[in-house]
Amino acid sequence: GEFAIVLIDWKQNDAYFLRDPFGVKPLYYTRNHNGELIVASEIKALLPHVERKISKKSTDSLIRDGYTSGESIFENILEFVPGTIYHTKIDSSGPFDVEVYYQLSPVIHLDLDPPQEPGFEFLKKELNHCINGQCLVEEHNIIFLILFS
């Protein structure tokens, strides 16, 4: 499911932050000038607490890859990474303890070495074979297409 959770244990002085494995629900954080942790599901809620300085690294990643991972476009606003649990003491200004609880596994790769047909025709033939053969995993002819509009 989709979730972004903040759990506070006041008796143990612990704070836990976690997100769904695919990162559908965002969760951002920053530290103010006193080192206090501030968490929100939207960047705009954190902006009054930080200097609004654009991150060149994140902007480059956003333009090149279409997303940023672990950072926002602002230098001092960070994102809790999907599929990861962060832990800290409530009164701590130190780093988080981080534990990955879910990570996507690699996909079966289609061996394209060497294709006998030109690229598009080879891909079309393999895709048709996969669809007609009901994408049997044993045949290793699975093709994933990601389309962006």
Coordinates of C-alpha atoms in Angstrom, one line a residue:
G1 CA 0.0 0.0 0.0
E2 CA 0.8 3.7 -0.1
F3 CA 2.1 5.2 3.2
A4 CA 4.4 7.7 4.9
I5 CA 4.6 7.1 8.6
V6 CA 6.1 8.9 11.5
L7 CA 6.1 7.0 14.8
I8 CA 7.1 8.7 18.1
D9 CA 7.8 6.8 21.3
W10 CA 7.9 9.5 23.9
K11 CA 8.8 7.1 26.7
Q12 CA 11.8 5.7 24.9
N13 CA 12.6 9.1 23.2
D14 CA 12.6 7.4 19.8
A15 CA 11.3 8.6 16.4
Y16 CA 10.8 6.3 13.4
F17 CA 10.2 7.4 9.8
L18 CA 9.2 5.1 7.0
R19 CA 7.7 5.2 3.5
D20 CA 6.0 2.7 1.2
P21 CA 8.4 0.6 -0.9
F22 CA 7.7 2.5 -4.1
G23 CA 7.7 6.0 -2.7
V24 CA 4.2 6.9 -3.7
K25 CA 3.7 9.0 -0.5
P26 CA 6.4 11.5 0.0
L27 CA 8.1 12.4 3.3
Y28 CA 10.7 15.1 3.6
Y29 CA 12.8 16.5 6.4
T30 CA 15.2 19.3 7.3
R31 CA 16.8 20.7 10.4
N32 CA 16.3 24.3 11.4
H33 CA 19.0 26.7 12.6
N34 CA 18.8 25.1 16.1
G35 CA 19.3 21.6 14.7
E36 CA 15.7 20.6 15.4
L37 CA 14.3 18.0 13.0
I38 CA 11.2 19.1 11.0
V39 CA 9.3 16.6 9.0
A40 CA 6.5 17.1 6.4
S41 CA 4.8 15.4 3.5
E42 CA 5.2 18.5 1.3
I43 CA 8.3 20.6 0.7
K44 CA 6.3 23.8 1.0
A45 CA 5.7 23.1 4.7
L46 CA 9.5 23.1 5.3
L47 CA 10.4 26.2 3.3
P48 CA 9.7 28.7 6.1
H49 CA 12.4 26.9 8.2
V50 CA 15.3 26.8 5.7
E51 CA 17.3 29.0 3.4
R52 CA 15.8 28.5 -0.1
K53 CA 18.9 27.5 -2.0
I54 CA 18.5 25.3 -5.1
S55 CA 20.6 22.2 -5.3
K56 CA 22.5 21.9 -8.5
K57 CA 23.1 18.1 -7.9
S58 CA 19.3 17.5 -7.5
T59 CA 18.3 19.8 -10.3
D60 CA 20.8 17.9 -12.7
S61 CA 19.3 14.6 -11.5
L62 CA 15.8 15.8 -12.0
I63 CA 16.5 17.0 -15.6
R64 CA 18.6 13.9 -16.5
D65 CA 16.6 11.1 -14.8
G66 CA 13.2 12.7 -14.2
Y67 CA 13.4 12.3 -10.4
T68 CA 15.6 12.9 -7.4
S69 CA 16.3 10.3 -4.9
G70 CA 17.0 11.2 -1.3
E71 CA 17.1 14.9 -2.0
S72 CA 14.7 17.6 -3.0
I73 CA 15.5 20.4 -5.3
F74 CA 16.5 22.5 -2.2
E75 CA 19.9 21.9 -0.7
N76 CA 18.8 21.5 2.9
I77 CA 15.5 19.6 2.4
L78 CA 16.0 15.8 2.2
E79 CA 13.7 13.0 1.3
F80 CA 13.2 9.8 3.3
V81 CA 14.0 7.1 0.8
P82 CA 11.2 4.6 -0.1
G83 CA 11.4 1.2 1.4
T84 CA 13.6 2.4 4.3
I85 CA 13.1 2.9 8.0
Y86 CA 14.9 5.8 9.7
H87 CA 15.4 5.9 13.4
T88 CA 16.7 8.7 15.7
K89 CA 16.4 9.8 19.3
I90 CA 13.9 12.7 19.5
D91 CA 16.5 15.1 21.1
S92 CA 19.3 14.0 18.8
S93 CA 20.8 16.2 16.1
G94 CA 23.0 13.4 14.8
P95 CA 22.5 11.1 11.8
F96 CA 19.7 8.6 11.5
D97 CA 20.1 4.8 11.9
V98 CA 18.9 3.5 8.6
E99 CA 17.5 0.1 7.7
V100 CA 16.3 -0.9 4.2
Y101 CA 13.2 -3.1 4.5
Y102 CA 12.4 -3.4 0.8
Q103 CA 14.4 -3.2 -2.3
L104 CA 13.4 -4.0 -5.8
S105 CA 15.2 -7.0 -7.2
P106 CA 16.7 -6.9 -10.6
V107 CA 14.7 -8.1 -13.6
I108 CA 15.6 -10.9 -16.0
H109 CA 17.7 -9.2 -18.7
L110 CA 17.1 -10.0 -22.4
D111 CA 20.3 -11.1 -24.1
L112 CA 20.6 -8.8 -27.1
D113 CA 24.1 -9.9 -28.1
P114 CA 24.2 -9.9 -31.1
P115 CA 20.7 -9.1 -32.6
Q116 CA 20.3 -10.4 -36.1
E117 CA 17.6 -7.9 -37.1
P118 CA 17.7 -4.1 -36.8
G119 CA 16.9 -2.9 -33.3
F120 CA 13.2 -2.0 -33.7
E121 CA 12.3 -5.1 -35.7
F122 CA 14.1 -7.3 -33.2
L123 CA 12.3 -5.7 -30.2
K124 CA 9.0 -6.0 -32.0
K125 CA 9.6 -9.7 -32.8
E126 CA 10.6 -10.4 -29.1
L127 CA 7.6 -8.5 -27.7
N128 CA 5.2 -10.3 -30.0
H129 CA 6.7 -13.6 -29.0
C130 CA 6.4 -12.7 -25.3
I131 CA 2.8 -11.6 -25.6
N132 CA 1.8 -14.6 -27.8
G133 CA 3.6 -17.0 -25.5
Q134 CA 1.9 -15.4 -22.4
C135 CA 5.3 -14.2 -21.1
L136 CA 6.4 -17.5 -19.7
V137 CA 9.2 -16.8 -17.2
E138 CA 11.0 -20.1 -18.2
E139 CA 11.5 -18.7 -21.7
H140 CA 13.3 -15.6 -20.4
N141 CA 11.7 -13.5 -23.1
I142 CA 10.2 -11.0 -20.7
I143 CA 10.4 -7.4 -21.9
F144 CA 9.4 -4.4 -19.7
L145 CA 8.5 -1.2 -21.5
I146 CA 8.3 2.1 -19.7
L147 CA 6.6 4.8 -21.7
F148 CA 6.8 8.5 -20.8
S149 CA 4.4 11.0 -22.2

